[in-house]
mmCIF file of C-alpha atoms in Angstrom:
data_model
loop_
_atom_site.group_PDB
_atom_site.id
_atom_site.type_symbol
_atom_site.label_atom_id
_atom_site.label_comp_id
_atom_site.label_asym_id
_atom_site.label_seq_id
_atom_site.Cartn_x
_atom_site.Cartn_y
_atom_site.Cartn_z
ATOM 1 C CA UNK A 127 67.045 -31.954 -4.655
ATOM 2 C CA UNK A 128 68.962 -34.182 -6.913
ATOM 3 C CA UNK A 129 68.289 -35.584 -10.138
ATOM 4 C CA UNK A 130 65.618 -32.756 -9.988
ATOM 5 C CA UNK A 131 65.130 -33.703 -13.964
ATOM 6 C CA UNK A 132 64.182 -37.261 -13.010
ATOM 7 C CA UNK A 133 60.729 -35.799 -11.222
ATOM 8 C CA UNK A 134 60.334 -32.908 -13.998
ATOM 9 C CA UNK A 135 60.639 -35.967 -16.778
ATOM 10 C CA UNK A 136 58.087 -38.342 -15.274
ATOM 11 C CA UNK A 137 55.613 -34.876 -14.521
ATOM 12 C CA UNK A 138 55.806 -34.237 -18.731
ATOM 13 C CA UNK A 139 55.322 -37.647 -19.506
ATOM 14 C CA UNK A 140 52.313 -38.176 -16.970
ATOM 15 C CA UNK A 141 51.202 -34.356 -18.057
ATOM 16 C CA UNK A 142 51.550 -35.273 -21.666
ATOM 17 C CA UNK A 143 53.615 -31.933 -22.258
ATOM 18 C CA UNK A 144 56.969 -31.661 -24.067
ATOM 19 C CA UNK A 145 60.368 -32.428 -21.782
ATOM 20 C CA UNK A 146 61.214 -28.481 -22.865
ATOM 21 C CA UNK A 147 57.790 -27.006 -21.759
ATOM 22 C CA UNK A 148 58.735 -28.978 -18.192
ATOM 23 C CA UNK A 149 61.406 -27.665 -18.009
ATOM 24 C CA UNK A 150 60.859 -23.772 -18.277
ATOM 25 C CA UNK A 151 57.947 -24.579 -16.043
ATOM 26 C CA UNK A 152 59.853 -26.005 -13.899
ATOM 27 C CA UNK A 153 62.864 -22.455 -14.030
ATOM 28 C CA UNK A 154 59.813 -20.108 -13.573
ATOM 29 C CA UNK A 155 58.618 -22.144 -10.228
ATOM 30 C CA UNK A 156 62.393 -21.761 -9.127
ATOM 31 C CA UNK A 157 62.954 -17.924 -9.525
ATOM 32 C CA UNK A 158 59.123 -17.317 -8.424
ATOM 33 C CA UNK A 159 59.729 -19.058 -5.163
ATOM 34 C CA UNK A 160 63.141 -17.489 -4.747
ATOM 35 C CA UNK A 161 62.038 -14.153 -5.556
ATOM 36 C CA UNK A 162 59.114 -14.907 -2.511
ATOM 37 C CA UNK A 163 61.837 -15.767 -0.665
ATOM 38 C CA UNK A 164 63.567 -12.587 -0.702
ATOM 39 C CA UNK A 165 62.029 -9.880 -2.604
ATOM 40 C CA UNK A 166 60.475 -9.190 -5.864
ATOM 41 C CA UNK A 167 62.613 -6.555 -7.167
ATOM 42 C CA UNK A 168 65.285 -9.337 -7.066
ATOM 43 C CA UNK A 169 66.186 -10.898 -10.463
ATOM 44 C CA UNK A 170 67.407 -14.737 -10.527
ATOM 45 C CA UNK A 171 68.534 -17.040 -13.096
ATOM 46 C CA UNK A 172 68.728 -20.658 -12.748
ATOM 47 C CA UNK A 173 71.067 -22.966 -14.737
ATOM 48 C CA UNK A 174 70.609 -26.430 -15.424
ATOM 49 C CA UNK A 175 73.409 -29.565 -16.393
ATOM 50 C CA UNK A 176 71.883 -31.898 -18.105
ATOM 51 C CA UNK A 177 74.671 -34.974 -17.245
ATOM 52 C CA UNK A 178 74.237 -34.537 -13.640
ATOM 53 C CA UNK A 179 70.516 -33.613 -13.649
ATOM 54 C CA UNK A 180 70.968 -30.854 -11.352
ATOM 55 C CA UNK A 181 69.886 -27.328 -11.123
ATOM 56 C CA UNK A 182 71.941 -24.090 -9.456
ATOM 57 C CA UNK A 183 69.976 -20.798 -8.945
ATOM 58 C CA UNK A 184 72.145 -17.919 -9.020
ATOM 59 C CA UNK A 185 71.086 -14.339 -7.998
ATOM 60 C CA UNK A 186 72.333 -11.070 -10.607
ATOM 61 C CA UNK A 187 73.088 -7.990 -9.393
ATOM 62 C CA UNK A 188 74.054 -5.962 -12.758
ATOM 63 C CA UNK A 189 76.499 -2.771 -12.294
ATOM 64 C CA UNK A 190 74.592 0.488 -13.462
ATOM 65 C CA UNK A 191 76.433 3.947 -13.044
ATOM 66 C CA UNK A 192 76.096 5.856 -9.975
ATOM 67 C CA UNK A 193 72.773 7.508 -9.700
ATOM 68 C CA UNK A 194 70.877 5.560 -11.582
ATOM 69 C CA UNK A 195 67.060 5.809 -11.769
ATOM 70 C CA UNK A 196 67.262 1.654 -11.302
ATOM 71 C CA UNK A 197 69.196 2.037 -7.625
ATOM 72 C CA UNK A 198 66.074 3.148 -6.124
ATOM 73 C CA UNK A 199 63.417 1.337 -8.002
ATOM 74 C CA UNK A 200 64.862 -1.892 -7.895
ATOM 75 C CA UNK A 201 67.866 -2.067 -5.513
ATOM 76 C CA UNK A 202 68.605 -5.803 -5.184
ATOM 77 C CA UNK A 203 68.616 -5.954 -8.786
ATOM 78 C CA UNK A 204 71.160 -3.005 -9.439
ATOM 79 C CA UNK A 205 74.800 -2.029 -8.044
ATOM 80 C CA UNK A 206 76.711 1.237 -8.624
ATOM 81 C CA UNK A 207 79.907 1.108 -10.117
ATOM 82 C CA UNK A 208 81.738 2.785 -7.245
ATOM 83 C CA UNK A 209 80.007 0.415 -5.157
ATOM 84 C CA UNK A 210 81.286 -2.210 -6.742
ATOM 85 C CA UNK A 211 84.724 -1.529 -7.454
ATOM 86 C CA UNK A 212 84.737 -1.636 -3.369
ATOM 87 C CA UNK A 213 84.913 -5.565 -4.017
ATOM 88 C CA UNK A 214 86.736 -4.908 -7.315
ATOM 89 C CA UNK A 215 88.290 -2.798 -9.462
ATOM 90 C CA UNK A 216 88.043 -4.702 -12.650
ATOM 91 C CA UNK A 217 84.583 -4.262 -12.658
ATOM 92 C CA UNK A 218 83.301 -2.264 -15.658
ATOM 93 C CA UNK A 219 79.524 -0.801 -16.109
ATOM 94 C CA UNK A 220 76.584 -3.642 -17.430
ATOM 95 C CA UNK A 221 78.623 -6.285 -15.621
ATOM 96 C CA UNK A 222 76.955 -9.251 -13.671
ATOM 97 C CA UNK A 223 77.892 -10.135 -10.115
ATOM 98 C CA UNK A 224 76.293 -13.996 -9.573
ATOM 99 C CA UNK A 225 75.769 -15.043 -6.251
ATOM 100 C CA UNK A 226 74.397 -18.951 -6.017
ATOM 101 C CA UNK A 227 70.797 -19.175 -3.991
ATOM 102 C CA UNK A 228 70.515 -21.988 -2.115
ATOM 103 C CA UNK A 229 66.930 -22.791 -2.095
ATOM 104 C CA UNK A 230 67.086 -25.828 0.621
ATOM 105 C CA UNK A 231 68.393 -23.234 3.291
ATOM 106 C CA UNK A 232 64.560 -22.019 3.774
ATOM 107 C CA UNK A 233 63.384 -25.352 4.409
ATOM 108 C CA UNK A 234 59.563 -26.428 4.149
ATOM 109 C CA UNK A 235 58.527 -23.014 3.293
ATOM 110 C CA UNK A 236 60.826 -23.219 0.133
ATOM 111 C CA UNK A 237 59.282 -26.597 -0.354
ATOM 112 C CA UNK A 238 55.532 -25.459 -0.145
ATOM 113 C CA UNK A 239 55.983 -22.570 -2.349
ATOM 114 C CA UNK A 240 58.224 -24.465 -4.867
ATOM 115 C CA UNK A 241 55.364 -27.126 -4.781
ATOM 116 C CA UNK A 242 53.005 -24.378 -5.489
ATOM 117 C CA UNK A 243 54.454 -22.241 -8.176
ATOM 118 C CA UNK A 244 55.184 -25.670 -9.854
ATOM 119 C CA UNK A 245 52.116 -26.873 -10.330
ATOM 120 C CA UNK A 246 50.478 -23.555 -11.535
ATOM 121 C CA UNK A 247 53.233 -23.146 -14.281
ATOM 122 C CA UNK A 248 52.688 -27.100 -15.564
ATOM 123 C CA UNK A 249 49.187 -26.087 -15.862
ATOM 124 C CA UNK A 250 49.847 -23.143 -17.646
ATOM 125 C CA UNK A 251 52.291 -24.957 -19.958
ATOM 126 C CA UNK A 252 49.773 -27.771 -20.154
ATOM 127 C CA UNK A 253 47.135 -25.036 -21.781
ATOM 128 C CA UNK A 254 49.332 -23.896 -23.710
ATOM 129 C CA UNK A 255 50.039 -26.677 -25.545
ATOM 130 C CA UNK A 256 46.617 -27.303 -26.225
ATOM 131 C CA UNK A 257 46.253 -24.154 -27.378
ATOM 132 C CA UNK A 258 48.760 -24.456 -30.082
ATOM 133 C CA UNK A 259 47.119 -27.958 -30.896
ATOM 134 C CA UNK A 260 44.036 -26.834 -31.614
ATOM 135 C CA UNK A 261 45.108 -23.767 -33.322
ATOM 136 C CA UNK A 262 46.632 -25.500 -35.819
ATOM 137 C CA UNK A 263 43.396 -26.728 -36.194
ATOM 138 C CA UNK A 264 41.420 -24.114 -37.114
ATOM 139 C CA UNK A 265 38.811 -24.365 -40.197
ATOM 140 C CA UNK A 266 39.135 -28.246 -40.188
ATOM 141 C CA UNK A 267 35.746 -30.455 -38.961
ATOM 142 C CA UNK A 268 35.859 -31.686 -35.435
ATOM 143 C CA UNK A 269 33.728 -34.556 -34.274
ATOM 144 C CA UNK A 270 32.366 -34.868 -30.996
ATOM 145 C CA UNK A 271 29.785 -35.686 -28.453
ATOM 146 C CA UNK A 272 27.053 -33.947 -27.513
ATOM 147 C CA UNK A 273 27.643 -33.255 -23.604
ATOM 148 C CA UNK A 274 24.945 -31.180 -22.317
ATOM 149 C CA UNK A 275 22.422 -28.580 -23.967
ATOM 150 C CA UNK A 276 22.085 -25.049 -22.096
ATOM 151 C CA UNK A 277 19.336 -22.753 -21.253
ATOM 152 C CA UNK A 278 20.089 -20.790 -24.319
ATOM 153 C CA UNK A 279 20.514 -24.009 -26.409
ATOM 154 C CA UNK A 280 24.252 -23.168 -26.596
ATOM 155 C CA UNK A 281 25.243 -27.203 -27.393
ATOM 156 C CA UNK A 282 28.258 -28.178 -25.103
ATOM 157 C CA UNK A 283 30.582 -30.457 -27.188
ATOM 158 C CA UNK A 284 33.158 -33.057 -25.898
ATOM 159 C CA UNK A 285 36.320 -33.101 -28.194
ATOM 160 C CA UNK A 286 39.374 -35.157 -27.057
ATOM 161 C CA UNK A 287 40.802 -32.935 -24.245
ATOM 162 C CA UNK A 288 38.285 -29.630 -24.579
ATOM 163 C CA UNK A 289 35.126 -28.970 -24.772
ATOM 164 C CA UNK A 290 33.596 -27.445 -27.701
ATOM 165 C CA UNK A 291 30.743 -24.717 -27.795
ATOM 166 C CA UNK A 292 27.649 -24.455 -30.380
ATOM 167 C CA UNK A 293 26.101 -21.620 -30.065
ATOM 168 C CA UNK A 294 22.495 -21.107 -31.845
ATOM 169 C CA UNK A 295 23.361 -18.642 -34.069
ATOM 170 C CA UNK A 296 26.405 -21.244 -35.278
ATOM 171 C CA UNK A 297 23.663 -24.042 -35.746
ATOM 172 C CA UNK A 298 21.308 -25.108 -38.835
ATOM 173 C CA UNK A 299 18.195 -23.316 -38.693
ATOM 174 C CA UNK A 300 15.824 -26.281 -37.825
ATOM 175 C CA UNK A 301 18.821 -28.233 -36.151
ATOM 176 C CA UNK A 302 17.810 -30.400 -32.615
ATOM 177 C CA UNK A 303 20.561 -32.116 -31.176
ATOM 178 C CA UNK A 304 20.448 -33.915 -27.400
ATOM 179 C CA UNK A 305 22.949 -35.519 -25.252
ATOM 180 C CA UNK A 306 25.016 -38.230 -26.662
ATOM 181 C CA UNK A 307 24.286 -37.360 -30.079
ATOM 182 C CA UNK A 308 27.949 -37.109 -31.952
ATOM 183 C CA UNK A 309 28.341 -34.183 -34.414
ATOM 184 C CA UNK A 310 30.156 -32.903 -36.877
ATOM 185 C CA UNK A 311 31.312 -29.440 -36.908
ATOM 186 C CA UNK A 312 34.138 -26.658 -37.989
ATOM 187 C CA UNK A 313 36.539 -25.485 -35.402
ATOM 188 C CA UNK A 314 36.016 -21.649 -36.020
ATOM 189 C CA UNK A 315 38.373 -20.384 -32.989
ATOM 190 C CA UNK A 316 40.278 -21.357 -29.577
ATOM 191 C CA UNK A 317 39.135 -18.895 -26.981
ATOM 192 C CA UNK A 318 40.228 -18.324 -23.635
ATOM 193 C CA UNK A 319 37.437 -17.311 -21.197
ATOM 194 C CA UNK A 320 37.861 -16.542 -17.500
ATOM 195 C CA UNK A 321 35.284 -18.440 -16.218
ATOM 196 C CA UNK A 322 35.426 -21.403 -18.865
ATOM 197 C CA UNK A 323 38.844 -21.607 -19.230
ATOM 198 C CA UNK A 324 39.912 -22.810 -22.795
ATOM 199 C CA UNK A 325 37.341 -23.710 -25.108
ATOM 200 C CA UNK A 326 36.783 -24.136 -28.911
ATOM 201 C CA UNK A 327 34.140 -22.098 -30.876
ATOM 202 C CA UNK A 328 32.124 -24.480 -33.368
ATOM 203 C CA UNK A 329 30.085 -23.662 -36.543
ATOM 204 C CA UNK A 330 28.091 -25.538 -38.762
ATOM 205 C CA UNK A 331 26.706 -22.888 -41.001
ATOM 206 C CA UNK A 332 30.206 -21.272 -42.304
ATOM 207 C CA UNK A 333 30.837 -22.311 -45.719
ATOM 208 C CA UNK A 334 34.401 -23.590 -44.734
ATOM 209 C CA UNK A 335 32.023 -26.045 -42.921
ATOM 210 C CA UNK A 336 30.712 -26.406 -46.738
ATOM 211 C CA UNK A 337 34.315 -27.003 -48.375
ATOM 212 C CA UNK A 338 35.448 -29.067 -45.678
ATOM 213 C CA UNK A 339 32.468 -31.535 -45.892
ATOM 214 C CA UNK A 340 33.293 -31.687 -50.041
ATOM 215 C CA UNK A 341 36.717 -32.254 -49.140
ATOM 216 C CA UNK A 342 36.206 -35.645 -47.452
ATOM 217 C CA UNK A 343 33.972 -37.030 -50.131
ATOM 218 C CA UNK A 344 35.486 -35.968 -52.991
ATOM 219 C CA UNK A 345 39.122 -37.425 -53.392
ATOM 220 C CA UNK A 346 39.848 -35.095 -56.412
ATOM 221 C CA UNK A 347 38.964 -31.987 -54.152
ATOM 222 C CA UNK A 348 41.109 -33.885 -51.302
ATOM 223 C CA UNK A 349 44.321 -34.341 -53.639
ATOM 224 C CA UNK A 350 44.083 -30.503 -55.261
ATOM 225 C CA UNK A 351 42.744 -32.069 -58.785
ATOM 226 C CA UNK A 352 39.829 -30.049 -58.477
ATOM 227 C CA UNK A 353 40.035 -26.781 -56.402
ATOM 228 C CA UNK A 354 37.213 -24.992 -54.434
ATOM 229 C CA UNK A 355 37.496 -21.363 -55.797
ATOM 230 C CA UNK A 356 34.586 -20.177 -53.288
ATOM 231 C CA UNK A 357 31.425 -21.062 -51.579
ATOM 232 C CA UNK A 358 28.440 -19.625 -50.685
ATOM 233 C CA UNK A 359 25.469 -20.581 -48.298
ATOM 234 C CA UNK A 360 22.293 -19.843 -46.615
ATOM 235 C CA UNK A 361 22.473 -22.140 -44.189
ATOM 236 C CA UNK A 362 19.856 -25.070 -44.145
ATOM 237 C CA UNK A 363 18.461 -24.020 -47.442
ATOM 238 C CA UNK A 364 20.473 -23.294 -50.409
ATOM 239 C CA UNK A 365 24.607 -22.942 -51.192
ATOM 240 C CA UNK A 366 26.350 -22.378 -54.351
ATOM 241 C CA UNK A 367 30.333 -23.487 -55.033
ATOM 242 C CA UNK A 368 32.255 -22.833 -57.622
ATOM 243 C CA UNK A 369 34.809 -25.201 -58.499
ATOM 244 C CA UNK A 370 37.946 -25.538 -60.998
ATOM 245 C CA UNK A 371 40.706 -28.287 -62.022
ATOM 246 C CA UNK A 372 44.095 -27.498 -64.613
ATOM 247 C CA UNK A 373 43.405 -30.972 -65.491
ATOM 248 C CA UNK A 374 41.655 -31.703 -68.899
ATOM 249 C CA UNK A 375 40.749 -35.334 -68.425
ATOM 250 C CA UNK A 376 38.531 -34.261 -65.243
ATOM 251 C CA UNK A 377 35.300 -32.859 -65.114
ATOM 252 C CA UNK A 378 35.450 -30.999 -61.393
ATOM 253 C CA UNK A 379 31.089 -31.111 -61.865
ATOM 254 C CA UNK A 380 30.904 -34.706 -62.251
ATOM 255 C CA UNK A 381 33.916 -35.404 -59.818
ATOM 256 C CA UNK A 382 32.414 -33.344 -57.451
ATOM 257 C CA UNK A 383 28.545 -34.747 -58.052
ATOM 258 C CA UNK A 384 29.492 -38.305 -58.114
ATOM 259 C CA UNK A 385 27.753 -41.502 -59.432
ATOM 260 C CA UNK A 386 24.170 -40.892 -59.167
ATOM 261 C CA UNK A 387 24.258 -37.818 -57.326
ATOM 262 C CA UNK A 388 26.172 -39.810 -54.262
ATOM 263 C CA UNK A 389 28.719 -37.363 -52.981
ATOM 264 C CA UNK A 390 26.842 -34.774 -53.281
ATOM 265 C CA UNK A 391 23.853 -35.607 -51.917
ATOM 266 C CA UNK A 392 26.031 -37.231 -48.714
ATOM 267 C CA UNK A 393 27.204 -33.642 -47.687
ATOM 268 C CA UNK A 394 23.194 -32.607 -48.622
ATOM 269 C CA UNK A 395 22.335 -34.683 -46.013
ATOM 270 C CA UNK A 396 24.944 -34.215 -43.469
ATOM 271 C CA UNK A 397 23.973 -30.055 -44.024
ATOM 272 C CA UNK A 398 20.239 -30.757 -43.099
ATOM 273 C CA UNK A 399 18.864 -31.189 -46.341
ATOM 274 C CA UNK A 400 20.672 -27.992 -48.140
ATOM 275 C CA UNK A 401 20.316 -27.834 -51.649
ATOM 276 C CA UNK A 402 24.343 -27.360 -53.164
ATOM 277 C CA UNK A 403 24.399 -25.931 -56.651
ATOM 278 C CA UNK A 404 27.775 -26.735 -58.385
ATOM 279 C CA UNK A 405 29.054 -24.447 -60.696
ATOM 280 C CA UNK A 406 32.401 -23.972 -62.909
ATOM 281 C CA UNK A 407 34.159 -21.712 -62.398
ATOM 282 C CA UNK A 408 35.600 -19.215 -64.894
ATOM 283 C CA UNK A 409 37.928 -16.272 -64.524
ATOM 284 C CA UNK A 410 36.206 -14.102 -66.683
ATOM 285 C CA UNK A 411 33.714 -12.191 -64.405
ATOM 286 C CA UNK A 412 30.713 -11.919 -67.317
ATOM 287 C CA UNK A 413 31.032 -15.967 -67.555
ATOM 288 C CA UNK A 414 31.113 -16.489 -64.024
ATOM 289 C CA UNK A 415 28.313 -14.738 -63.011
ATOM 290 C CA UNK A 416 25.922 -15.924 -66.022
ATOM 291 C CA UNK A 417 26.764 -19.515 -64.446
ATOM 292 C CA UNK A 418 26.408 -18.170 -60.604
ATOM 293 C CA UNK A 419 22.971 -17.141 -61.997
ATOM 294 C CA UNK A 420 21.910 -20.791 -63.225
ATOM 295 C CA UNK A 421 19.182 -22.362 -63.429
ATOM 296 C CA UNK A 422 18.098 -18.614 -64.814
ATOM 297 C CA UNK A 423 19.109 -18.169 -68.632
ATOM 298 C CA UNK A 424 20.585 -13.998 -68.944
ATOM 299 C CA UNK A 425 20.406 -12.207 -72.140
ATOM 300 C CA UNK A 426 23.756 -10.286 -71.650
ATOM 301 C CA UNK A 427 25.542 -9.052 -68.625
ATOM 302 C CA UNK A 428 27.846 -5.876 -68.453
ATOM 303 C CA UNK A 429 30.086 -5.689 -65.277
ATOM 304 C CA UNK A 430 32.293 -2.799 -63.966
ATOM 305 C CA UNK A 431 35.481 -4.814 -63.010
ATOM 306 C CA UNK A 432 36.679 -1.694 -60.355
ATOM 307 C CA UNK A 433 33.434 -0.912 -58.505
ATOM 308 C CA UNK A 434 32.304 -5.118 -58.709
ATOM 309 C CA UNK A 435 29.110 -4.070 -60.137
ATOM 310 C CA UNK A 436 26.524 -6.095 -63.024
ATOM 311 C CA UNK A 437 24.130 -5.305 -64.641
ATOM 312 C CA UNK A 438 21.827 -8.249 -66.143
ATOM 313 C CA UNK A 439 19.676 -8.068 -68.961
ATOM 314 C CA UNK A 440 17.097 -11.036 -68.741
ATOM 315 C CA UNK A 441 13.567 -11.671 -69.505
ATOM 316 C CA UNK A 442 10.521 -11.531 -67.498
ATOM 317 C CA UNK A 443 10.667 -15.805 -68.155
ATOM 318 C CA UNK A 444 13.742 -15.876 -66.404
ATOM 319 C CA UNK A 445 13.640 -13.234 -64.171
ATOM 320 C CA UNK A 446 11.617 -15.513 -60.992
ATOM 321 C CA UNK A 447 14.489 -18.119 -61.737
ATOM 322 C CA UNK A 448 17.700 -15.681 -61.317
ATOM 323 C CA UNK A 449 15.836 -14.344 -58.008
ATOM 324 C CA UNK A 450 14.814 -17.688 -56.552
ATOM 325 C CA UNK A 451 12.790 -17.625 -53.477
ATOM 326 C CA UNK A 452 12.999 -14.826 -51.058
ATOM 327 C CA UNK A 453 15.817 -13.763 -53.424
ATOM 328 C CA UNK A 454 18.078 -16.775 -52.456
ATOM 329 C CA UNK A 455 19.413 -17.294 -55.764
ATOM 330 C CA UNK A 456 20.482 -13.770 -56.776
ATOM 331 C CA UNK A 457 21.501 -13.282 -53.393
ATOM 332 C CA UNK A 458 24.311 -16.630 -53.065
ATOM 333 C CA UNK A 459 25.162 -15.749 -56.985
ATOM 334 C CA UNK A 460 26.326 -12.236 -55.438
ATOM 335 C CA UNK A 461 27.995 -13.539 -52.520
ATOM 336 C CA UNK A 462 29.768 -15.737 -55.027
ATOM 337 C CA UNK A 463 31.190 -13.738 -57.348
ATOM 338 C CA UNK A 464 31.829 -11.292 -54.880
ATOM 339 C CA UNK A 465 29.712 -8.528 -57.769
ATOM 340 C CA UNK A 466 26.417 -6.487 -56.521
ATOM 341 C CA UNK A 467 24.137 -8.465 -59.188
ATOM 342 C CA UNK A 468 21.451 -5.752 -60.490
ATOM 343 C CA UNK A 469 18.351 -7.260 -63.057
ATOM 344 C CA UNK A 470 18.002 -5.307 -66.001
ATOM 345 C CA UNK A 471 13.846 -6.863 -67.519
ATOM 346 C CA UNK A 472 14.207 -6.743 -71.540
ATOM 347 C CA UNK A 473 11.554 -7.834 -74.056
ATOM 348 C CA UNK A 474 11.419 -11.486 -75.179
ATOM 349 C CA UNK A 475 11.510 -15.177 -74.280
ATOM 350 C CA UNK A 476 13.952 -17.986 -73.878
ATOM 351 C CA UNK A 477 12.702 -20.219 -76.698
ATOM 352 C CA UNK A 478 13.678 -23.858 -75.254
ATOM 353 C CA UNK A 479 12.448 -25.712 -78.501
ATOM 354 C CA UNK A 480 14.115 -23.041 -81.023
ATOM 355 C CA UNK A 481 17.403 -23.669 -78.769
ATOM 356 C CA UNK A 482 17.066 -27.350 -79.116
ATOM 357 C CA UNK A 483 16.050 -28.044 -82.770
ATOM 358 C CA UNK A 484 19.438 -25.372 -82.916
ATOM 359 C CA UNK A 485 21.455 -27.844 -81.565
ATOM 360 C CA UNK A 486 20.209 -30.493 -83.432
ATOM 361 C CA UNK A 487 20.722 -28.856 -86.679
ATOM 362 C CA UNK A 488 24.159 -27.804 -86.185
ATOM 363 C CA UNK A 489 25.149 -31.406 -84.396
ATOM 364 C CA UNK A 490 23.838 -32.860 -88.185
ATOM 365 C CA UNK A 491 25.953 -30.245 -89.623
ATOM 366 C CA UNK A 492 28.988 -31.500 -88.035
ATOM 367 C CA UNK A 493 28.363 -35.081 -88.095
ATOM 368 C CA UNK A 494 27.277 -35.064 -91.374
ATOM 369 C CA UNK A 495 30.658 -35.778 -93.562
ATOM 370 C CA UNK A 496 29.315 -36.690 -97.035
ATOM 371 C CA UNK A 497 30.308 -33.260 -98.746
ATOM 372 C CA UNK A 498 33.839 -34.747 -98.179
ATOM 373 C CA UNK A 499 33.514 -37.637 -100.194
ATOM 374 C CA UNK A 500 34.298 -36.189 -103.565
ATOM 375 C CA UNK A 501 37.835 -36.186 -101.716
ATOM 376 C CA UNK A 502 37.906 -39.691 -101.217
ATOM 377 C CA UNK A 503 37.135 -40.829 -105.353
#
């Protein structure tokens, strides 16, 4: 078996698995077969030289004092010292005594089992490299194609060399997909199942999905200009994200919004239709929550920082708006924040006209400059 790293080479290459990954396949397949040659209580080690491409399997029997446990468990592994100083009497305890296995002496039935062993460790090595792949992939979007729909409308997903699962709880409410159909999705885990083998999880209705999707069509989220802080979603109706940016000049709304409503309404669509509120965010909780709450005007909110409580004070006007329907609105504004939101009803109305003629009168005030110009005589 020269040149043994000639064949282990071309199988990498036409497995698509790293030379190194070949390679300790290919030592495990060795001291398998070699330990079915002889026994399994037998340990082996096999050394490889690179220049001449050529491998030596050597069997180690390691000196233990005399009654230890080890002599009777595993006796072709272990030696005892007295034993041993029969052959030598240099030998000290935890020394190694090597003896080289010659692996063609057992003819085909070294062959077959080599052959064997071999081929189950490449696969194994072959998984595992996809399972690292993939892992690193984890919370990004996959795209693939829609292979076959299941009993229990689980979707099946081809994705390069896996296949991909959708389950229905992981899918839009109101979602139909059928074969051939390619889809967007987030990679939520790698799983290993014994009758599947390796598969990836999917999920369109997490909101990394969300923050992924904003990711590709905003640039500015893309590059870190503007940040994601969090998102929140019912999935297929409403979701709520609150975004930030260190950056002056930028407006993370509008960045995030786009011309005409573009980007935004491009991850809208690719989400079924789902309505994406865009909020700033703001460290201070009182702020942050007043905006989680828009389109709904509050009166004054008092939070309890440790227990992640607020209380809202807001009129009956605004009250239907904080809510929203079936309680969407109060409900993503909580997941949000992160605070248990409570509605505190006081007396009064949000006066939109008193609010506007408000601004008009103090934007005169400010624009109007001729009390300064007795300064300028």
């Amino acid at each position: 078996m020269e040149k043994i790293l000639d064949i282990i080479e071309a199988i990498a290459h036409e497995k698509n698995i790293t030379k190194d990954h070949a390679i300790e396949a290919f030592k495990e397949a060795l001291i398998n077969t070699a330990k079915k040659l002889t026994s399994q209580s037998s340990t082996f080690e096999v050394v490889i030289d690179p220049s001449s491409k050529t491998y030596q399997i050597h069997k180690v029997i390691t000196v233990v004092k005399d009654g230890d446990a080890s002599l009777q468990t595993e006796p072709d592994s272990y030696i005892s010292l007295s034993e041993a100083k029969d052959f030598d009497d240099t030998i000290e305890l935890g020394d190694q005594l090597k003896e080289e296995f010659i692996l063609e002496n057992y003819g085909r039935t070294a062959s077959s089992n080599l052959f064997r062993e071999l081929e189950y460790h490449v696969q194994r090595r072959i998984e595992q490299d996809l399972f690292e792949k993939y892992k690193k992939k984890i919370n990004t979007i996959m795209i693939g194609i829609v292979n076959r729909i299941d009993a229990e409308d689980n979707t099946y997903v081809e994705i390069g060399e896996l296949k991909g699962v959708l389950t229905l709880r992981n899918r839009i409410k109101g979602e139909k997909f059928k074969q051939g159909d390619t889809i967007k999705a987030l990679l939520r885990y790698v799983s290993v199942d014994p009758h599947y083998g390796l598969f990836l999880e999917l999920t369109r209705t997490s909101p990394k999905f969300l923050e992924q999707l904003m990711a590709k069509e905003v640039p500015e989220i893309a590059d870190g200009v503007v940040e994601i802080v969090a998102a929140a979603r019912i999935p297929g109706e409403r979701a709520k994200i609150a975004l930030k940016t260190d950056q002056m000049n930028v407006d993370p709304i509008g960045a995030a919004v786009g011309v005409k409503g573009v980007r935004i309404n491009a991850v809208s669509h690719e989400l079924n239709g789902e309505n994406i509120d865009c909020i700033e965010y703001s460290p201070i909780p009182e702020i942050y929550i007043t905006r989680a709450l828009s389109p709904a005007i509050t009166q004054s909110i008092k939070a309890d920082h440790a227990a992640k409580k607020a209380l809202v004070n807001i009129t009956s006007d605004q009250k239907a708006k904080a809510i929203g329907k079936n309680g969407i609105n109060i409900r993503l504004a909580s997941m949000l924040t992160g605070y248990t939101i409570e509605l505190n009803e006081v007396e009064g109305m949000v006066d939109r006209q008193q609010e506007s003629a408000a601004d008009t009168a103090e934007t005169g005030k400010t624009t109007d400059i001729s009390a300064l110009a007795d300064l300028f005589k």
